[in-house]
Amino acid sequence: MRLFGTNGIREVVGDKLTSSFVTQVANAIGGLNPPGAPIAVGWDGRTSSPDFARIVTGTLSLAGHQVVELGVLPTPAIQYLVPRVGAQLGVIVTASHNPPEFNGLKLIAADGLEATRDGEEAVERGVERAVVTSVSYDRIGEVRSYPDGAQQYIGGIVGQVDRRRISERKFTVVLDCGNGASVMTSPTLLRRLGCRVITLNGHLDGTFPGHLSEPTEANLKDLVQAVPAVGADLGIAHDGDADRAVFVDARGTYLPGEKILTLIARDIVERKSGGVVVTPVSGSQSLEDVVVPLGGEVVYTRVGSPSVTREMLRRRAVFGGEENGGLVFPNFQLARDGAMSAAALLDLLARKEEPLAELVRDLPAYTMIKERLSCPVELREAVLARIAAEFRDEGSRVISIDGVKAILEGGWILVRPSGTEPLIRVFAESHDAKRARELADEALGRVRRAIHSESAAS
Ligand code: MG
C-alpha cells in the first residue's frame, strides 16, 4: 500500500486523512524502533495540525516512546532540531503548500534528512499489518515540550551569514508569510539581520485568508505591489511550511525559482572554484550554463527534495535545490530551507554593488513555463507511457529519470505526475519565450489527448 508521495503523506482532511488513519500511521511509526531515544513531533499552521499532532504524540507515548514536542515551526526548523534534541525520528504534521483542505505527515530521519523510501515503506507495511504497540501504564513515554526551537534555528542561520555586513545595508524587506509556519521564525530572523521588515499575512491562519499557500506569481499579487509601493529592496514569500522561499525584486518583478537557484549556484561555485550542484530533471538549463564554465558539475535527480538531498549527501554537493524555490545549503543542513535561502540571498546582495534585478539580468535568459492538468491518479502512468512512446516514435531524445523529458527543437519539455496531488505537471523551457509557450502548449495538447484516449480505454 503506497501512502507516501514525493513529499510525505498528503490527503484531504476528513476524507482519507482521518483521526483513525493518523492513529494507524502513528502506530506504524511507533513500531519502527523500540522505545529509546525520543521521537520529535512538530507541525505547521493548518487548522487540523494541532489535533493530528496530539494524536501522533499520544499514540507514540502510549507505545512507550518519549516525545519531544517542537510545536508549530517551519519544516526546515524541525529538520534542524531533530538531531539536536537527540531524536531517533521526527514526525511533521504538514501539507506544505497544498490547499487548506489538505494535511499530511512527513517522516524525518535521525540525521534531519527526510526519511528514505525504505523508511516510508516500513511505515506502509506497519499500516497494512495494523500494528498497534501498547505498553503498560508504568512504561508510557514522557511527553515534553521544547520551547527554544525557533530561537535555536534562527541562531543557526544567523551563524551562516555575515550579519554585520547585511545589517550595514539596512535592507527594507517585505515578507509574505502567507499565514504559514514561517510566522514563527522568518520575521525575527530578518530583524536579527538588521532589516526593516514589513510583513504581509504575518499571522498563523490555516484557512490561508491572504492567498493560497503555494508561492506562485498568481498568489503573490499583493507582495508584487507592496515591494515597490513601500520602496523595499526585496520581497520574500514562503510556502505553508517555509521550506521554500521565492523573491520579488525592488521593482516588483516576481523572480522565478530557477533564477535564484542559478544566481546562488553561480555565487557558491565561483567562491568554491567548483563543486557539484544537484537539481531535479525539472531544473533549468541555465544552471549548467553558469556552473560548468566555473568548473562545477550539475547532477540531475528525480523530482522531490528527498531525492535531491540524498544525492547531495552522496556526492558531497556544494549546493542544490529545485526550480520551485526549494534551496538546500549543505553547510547549514541537507534540507530545503526557506529562511536559510532568504538569509543567503541577503548575504549575497550585501556583498554585491548591484541590486537584485541587475544580478538576475546577467543570468542566461531562459523562459520556463509551468502548467498543470487534472488527471485521475489511476490514469497517470498510462498517460505518461503514451506520451513517451509518441516522442520516441518521432525520434526525439527522451530522458526518463522522472516522468518524460523530451529534448525538442529549441528547448525541452517535461511531463510528470505530481507527487502530492491528482495532477500532471508540464514544464517547458527555451531561450525564446515564444518557443517556450509553443512547447508548453504542445505538451499540454499531448497530455489532454492522452488523458482522453486513456479514459475512453479504461
Ligand atoms: Mg513546502
XYZ file of C-alpha atoms and ligand atoms in Angstrom:
459
model
C 0.000 0.000 0.000
C 1.627 3.231 -1.137
C 0.841 6.085 1.246
C 3.844 8.384 0.860
C 4.241 10.575 -2.225
C 7.366 12.554 -3.147
C 6.964 14.639 -0.008
C 5.285 12.520 2.615
C 1.628 11.631 3.011
C -0.782 14.325 1.815
C -4.531 13.859 1.826
C -7.781 15.770 2.279
C -8.730 16.074 5.952
C -11.859 14.115 6.843
C -11.667 12.182 3.609
C -8.678 9.833 3.730
C -6.894 11.775 6.451
C -9.000 10.896 9.484
C -8.121 10.536 13.147
C -8.146 6.736 12.824
C -5.844 6.834 9.773
C -3.376 9.120 11.559
C -3.521 6.822 14.595
C -2.677 3.862 12.337
C 0.256 5.676 10.773
C 1.500 6.822 14.196
C 1.281 3.241 15.458
C 3.309 2.077 12.476
C 5.901 4.794 13.129
C 5.994 3.812 16.799
C 6.625 0.218 15.762
C 9.704 1.039 13.660
C 12.089 1.006 16.616
C 11.807 0.045 20.269
C 11.475 2.931 22.743
C 14.808 4.597 23.446
C 15.816 7.925 22.004
C 12.792 10.254 21.827
C 10.714 10.998 18.741
C 10.331 14.676 17.829
C 6.916 15.918 16.708
C 6.314 19.279 15.045
C 3.539 20.766 12.962
C 2.552 23.568 10.603
C -0.185 26.178 10.988
C -3.023 24.249 9.377
C -6.339 24.169 11.229
C -6.144 20.415 11.767
C -2.417 20.254 12.563
C -2.505 20.640 16.390
C -5.146 17.901 16.656
C -3.330 15.464 14.387
C -0.085 16.234 16.223
C -1.807 15.380 19.530
C -2.912 12.058 18.035
C 0.655 11.319 16.899
C 2.133 12.340 20.259
C -0.445 10.375 22.262
C -0.110 7.249 20.133
C 3.689 7.298 20.323
C 3.713 7.862 24.071
C 1.213 5.007 24.608
C 3.629 2.859 22.569
C 6.291 3.691 25.166
C 8.184 6.378 23.240
C 9.363 9.603 24.777
C 8.167 12.520 22.667
C 9.715 15.949 22.269
C 7.032 18.352 21.084
C 8.628 21.038 18.936
C 5.332 22.841 18.310
C 4.462 24.968 15.268
C 7.608 25.524 13.222
C 8.724 25.543 9.595
C 9.615 22.101 8.237
C 13.345 23.009 7.945
C 13.395 24.198 11.575
C 12.026 20.810 12.644
C 14.606 19.040 10.462
C 17.340 21.163 12.051
C 16.145 20.293 15.552
C 15.632 16.523 15.143
C 19.352 15.661 15.539
C 19.852 18.471 18.072
C 17.280 17.068 20.519
C 18.792 13.615 20.020
C 15.651 12.208 18.430
C 15.636 8.827 16.681
C 12.987 10.160 14.292
C 10.943 13.238 13.540
C 7.313 13.414 12.534
C 5.942 16.587 10.935
C 2.239 17.228 10.511
C 2.170 19.367 7.371
C 0.833 19.578 3.848
C 3.406 22.182 2.792
C 1.900 24.369 0.025
C -1.263 22.325 -0.634
C -4.736 23.933 -0.458
C -6.214 24.404 3.046
C -8.363 21.248 2.986
C -5.224 19.087 2.933
C -2.925 17.938 5.650
C -0.230 15.314 5.806
C 2.639 13.632 7.580
C 6.349 13.716 6.885
C 8.949 11.422 8.366
C 12.399 12.749 9.256
C 15.419 10.513 9.888
C 17.672 10.902 12.957
C 20.156 12.980 10.929
C 17.463 15.527 9.994
C 17.204 14.411 6.363
C 13.859 13.353 5.007
C 13.385 9.627 5.578
C 14.453 7.294 2.803
C 11.896 5.405 0.751
C 12.875 2.302 2.796
C 11.772 4.061 5.979
C 8.484 5.071 4.388
C 7.890 1.534 3.128
C 8.439 0.190 6.635
C 5.686 2.521 7.853
C 3.408 1.477 4.973
C 3.923 -2.192 5.917
C 3.098 -1.343 9.532
C -0.151 0.334 8.465
C -1.019 -2.659 6.299
C -0.469 -5.059 9.214
C -2.385 -2.655 11.512
C 0.470 -2.705 14.022
C -0.530 -1.475 17.474
C 2.030 -1.260 20.248
C 0.622 -0.598 23.670
C 2.655 -0.592 26.859
C 1.636 -0.976 30.496
C 0.785 2.172 32.472
C 4.223 2.424 34.061
C 6.043 2.408 30.689
C 4.053 5.153 28.913
C 6.509 7.595 27.360
C 7.070 11.052 28.728
C 5.989 13.997 26.565
C 7.958 17.198 26.952
C 7.774 20.467 25.106
C 10.770 22.226 23.631
C 10.139 25.965 23.611
C 13.595 27.090 22.411
C 13.430 25.543 18.927
C 12.661 28.719 16.978
C 15.480 30.707 18.608
C 17.949 27.857 18.139
C 17.108 27.564 14.442
C 17.273 31.335 13.875
C 20.632 31.483 15.652
C 21.908 28.653 13.447
C 21.022 30.559 10.275
C 22.490 33.839 11.527
C 25.747 31.929 12.105
C 25.866 31.016 8.399
C 25.946 34.577 7.049
C 27.805 37.833 7.598
C 25.308 39.501 9.917
C 27.289 42.712 10.279
C 27.666 43.252 6.542
C 23.960 42.552 5.939
C 22.937 44.859 8.805
C 25.072 47.704 7.446
C 23.000 47.720 4.269
C 19.795 48.359 6.280
C 17.670 46.476 3.728
C 13.933 47.070 3.694
C 12.191 43.763 3.106
C 8.538 42.918 2.564
C 7.956 39.417 3.867
C 4.824 37.483 2.879
C 4.464 34.625 5.341
C 1.259 33.502 3.624
C -0.180 32.845 7.126
C 2.049 29.759 7.298
C 4.603 28.390 9.734
C 7.246 30.963 8.737
C 5.495 33.487 11.016
C 7.268 31.704 13.888
C 10.781 32.383 12.584
C 11.305 34.497 9.453
C 10.221 37.940 10.768
C 12.552 37.522 13.757
C 15.403 36.231 11.590
C 15.191 39.195 9.211
C 15.123 41.649 12.112
C 18.190 39.916 13.579
C 19.867 40.574 10.221
C 19.193 44.295 10.623
C 16.430 44.507 8.048
C 13.426 46.764 8.294
C 10.681 44.152 7.957
C 7.164 44.729 6.708
C 5.082 41.558 6.885
C 2.089 40.530 4.822
C -0.181 37.707 6.019
C 2.000 37.590 9.097
C -0.299 35.739 11.484
C -0.804 31.999 11.617
C -4.091 31.015 9.957
C -4.716 27.576 8.478
C -7.558 28.855 6.292
C -4.934 30.876 4.347
C -7.098 34.029 4.099
C -4.434 36.057 2.237
C -3.813 33.699 -0.653
C -3.299 30.026 -1.376
C -0.161 28.660 0.144
C 1.852 27.887 -2.990
C 4.191 30.844 -3.642
C 3.380 31.262 -7.337
C 3.289 34.633 -9.067
C -0.511 34.442 -9.274
C -0.749 34.004 -5.494
C 1.671 36.828 -4.683
C -0.030 39.830 -6.291
C -0.076 41.780 -3.016
C 3.639 41.220 -2.452
C 4.485 42.251 -6.008
C 2.568 45.515 -5.452
C 3.817 46.144 -1.941
C 7.562 45.939 -2.634
C 7.824 48.984 -4.957
C 4.984 50.763 -3.096
C 6.994 50.908 0.151
C 10.354 51.313 -1.613
C 11.643 47.964 -0.363
C 14.856 46.364 -1.611
C 13.395 42.884 -1.689
C 10.207 40.872 -1.348
C 10.284 37.387 0.167
C 7.492 34.807 0.264
C 7.361 31.360 1.821
C 5.076 28.424 1.195
C 2.975 26.998 4.034
C 5.756 25.079 5.771
C 8.522 27.509 4.728
C 10.904 25.039 3.158
C 10.697 27.279 0.106
C 11.336 30.959 -0.500
C 10.646 32.989 -3.606
C 11.713 36.568 -4.209
C 10.482 39.804 -5.748
C 12.956 42.486 -6.829
C 12.742 46.181 -5.889
C 10.709 46.978 -8.995
C 8.094 44.414 -8.080
C 9.176 41.728 -10.533
C 8.496 38.182 -9.372
C 11.671 36.157 -9.874
C 11.073 32.536 -10.816
C 12.694 29.993 -8.507
C 15.146 28.796 -11.155
C 16.644 32.303 -11.428
C 17.516 32.447 -7.734
C 18.721 28.829 -7.795
C 21.049 29.708 -10.682
C 22.175 33.011 -9.123
C 23.120 31.411 -5.805
C 24.665 28.360 -7.517
C 26.904 30.669 -9.552
C 27.987 32.521 -6.409
C 28.746 29.354 -4.418
C 30.541 27.515 -7.251
C 32.541 30.652 -8.044
C 33.636 31.074 -4.433
C 34.487 27.390 -4.051
C 36.113 27.150 -7.516
C 33.906 24.223 -8.480
C 31.726 21.599 -6.856
C 28.636 19.542 -7.525
C 25.201 21.184 -7.726
C 22.209 18.833 -7.570
C 18.818 19.588 -9.096
C 15.872 17.513 -10.365
C 15.254 16.895 -14.075
C 12.838 19.843 -13.946
C 15.830 22.168 -13.474
C 16.647 24.979 -15.876
C 19.370 24.646 -18.500
C 20.687 27.970 -17.161
C 22.158 26.142 -14.173
C 24.517 24.124 -16.389
C 25.247 27.219 -18.460
C 26.672 29.055 -15.427
C 28.041 26.213 -13.283
C 30.027 24.238 -15.870
C 32.245 27.135 -17.102
C 33.156 27.818 -13.451
C 34.455 24.259 -13.060
C 31.325 22.890 -11.427
C 29.092 19.970 -12.313
C 25.296 19.637 -12.374
C 23.829 16.300 -11.283
C 20.162 15.548 -12.036
C 17.770 13.521 -9.881
C 14.133 12.582 -9.695
C 11.805 15.408 -8.653
C 11.287 15.766 -4.899
C 13.513 17.100 -2.179
C 14.321 13.672 -0.652
C 15.973 12.655 -3.952
C 17.903 15.932 -4.103
C 19.176 15.896 -0.518
C 20.150 12.193 -0.566
C 22.116 12.744 -3.798
C 23.732 15.847 -2.290
C 24.877 13.755 0.659
C 26.224 11.041 -1.642
C 28.039 13.495 -3.924
C 29.129 15.949 -1.188
C 27.465 18.666 -3.203
C 28.165 22.331 -2.510
C 24.599 23.393 -3.278
C 21.339 22.028 -4.573
C 17.698 22.737 -4.997
C 14.582 22.862 -7.051
C 13.239 25.343 -9.562
C 10.245 25.996 -7.250
C 12.265 27.928 -4.653
C 13.332 24.969 -2.508
C 17.056 25.556 -1.980
C 19.449 23.376 0.026
C 22.543 24.826 1.722
C 24.605 21.833 2.860
C 26.845 23.930 5.113
C 23.752 24.528 7.231
C 21.725 21.360 6.715
C 20.646 18.942 3.993
C 17.089 20.217 3.843
C 15.208 22.653 1.673
C 15.157 25.762 3.771
C 13.175 28.931 3.042
C 14.604 31.069 5.843
C 18.182 29.989 5.066
C 17.515 30.884 1.404
C 16.362 34.370 2.395
C 19.430 34.882 4.609
C 21.760 33.581 1.874
C 20.277 35.921 -0.732
C 20.621 38.909 1.636
C 24.228 37.874 2.261
C 24.860 37.768 -1.494
C 23.169 41.168 -2.013
C 25.244 42.650 0.810
C 28.452 41.551 -0.970
C 27.428 42.958 -4.354
C 27.072 46.514 -5.547
C 24.221 45.868 -7.980
C 20.602 45.414 -6.960
C 18.960 42.015 -7.400
C 17.286 42.951 -10.720
C 20.730 43.639 -12.246
C 22.290 40.448 -10.876
C 19.475 38.367 -12.328
C 19.710 40.161 -15.664
C 23.261 38.769 -16.090
C 21.998 35.178 -15.987
C 21.342 33.207 -19.175
C 17.894 34.164 -20.412
C 15.508 31.247 -20.486
C 11.778 31.174 -20.173
C 10.371 28.292 -18.182
C 6.639 27.696 -18.291
C 4.928 25.522 -15.699
C 1.446 24.224 -16.274
C -0.758 21.615 -14.684
C -3.705 19.494 -15.717
C -6.043 17.468 -13.520
C -5.642 13.776 -14.180
C -7.102 10.851 -12.255
C -4.268 9.154 -10.360
C -5.093 5.751 -11.890
C -4.584 7.078 -15.440
C -1.311 8.902 -14.899
C 1.108 6.076 -15.652
C -0.683 5.094 -18.867
C -0.827 8.740 -19.965
C 2.918 9.130 -19.433
C 3.730 5.867 -21.218
C 1.660 7.004 -24.194
C 3.447 10.375 -24.366
C 6.903 8.777 -24.044
C 6.085 6.376 -26.873
C 4.900 9.264 -29.067
C 8.140 11.211 -28.613
C 10.284 8.111 -29.178
C 8.352 7.258 -32.336
C 9.010 10.779 -33.580
C 12.744 10.325 -32.954
C 13.083 12.795 -30.060
C 15.581 12.182 -27.272
C 13.633 11.123 -24.162
C 15.060 11.230 -20.612
C 13.138 9.135 -18.137
C 14.801 9.847 -14.764
C 11.359 11.045 -13.685
C 8.304 11.405 -15.911
C 9.013 12.084 -19.565
C 11.550 14.745 -20.518
C 11.865 15.258 -24.263
C 14.596 17.326 -25.868
C 12.958 19.157 -28.742
C 13.968 21.835 -31.202
C 14.909 24.985 -29.278
C 14.186 23.640 -25.810
C 12.753 20.829 -23.722
C 9.530 19.727 -22.110
C 8.926 17.608 -19.049
C 5.648 15.849 -18.308
C 5.396 14.230 -14.896
C 2.772 13.212 -12.366
C 2.568 15.434 -9.290
C 3.826 13.523 -6.282
C 1.391 15.299 -4.000
C -1.840 15.997 -5.929
C -4.002 14.335 -8.664
C -2.315 16.400 -11.353
C 0.048 16.078 -14.260
C 2.640 18.828 -14.342
C 4.051 20.172 -17.574
C 7.301 22.132 -17.795
C 8.706 23.727 -20.931
C 11.871 25.761 -21.321
C 13.503 27.640 -24.172
C 15.820 30.604 -24.752
C 12.930 32.071 -26.689
C 9.771 32.981 -24.758
C 7.525 32.328 -27.757
C 9.067 28.896 -28.345
C 8.666 28.035 -24.635
C 4.957 28.827 -24.914
C 4.676 26.703 -28.074
C 6.433 23.800 -26.390
C 4.200 24.075 -23.318
C 1.079 24.185 -25.481
C 2.253 21.209 -27.484
C 2.885 19.215 -24.321
C -0.473 20.234 -22.840
C -2.194 19.126 -26.055
C -0.460 15.760 -25.919
C -1.438 15.274 -22.267
C -5.077 16.219 -22.931
C -5.294 13.824 -25.871
C -3.620 11.032 -23.887
C -5.969 11.533 -20.903
C -8.904 11.442 -23.314
C -7.709 8.231 -25.010
C -6.865 6.523 -21.731
C -10.163 7.394 -20.066
C -12.014 6.089 -23.128
C -9.947 2.878 -22.921
C -10.477 2.296 -19.191
Mg 6.866 23.231 1.455
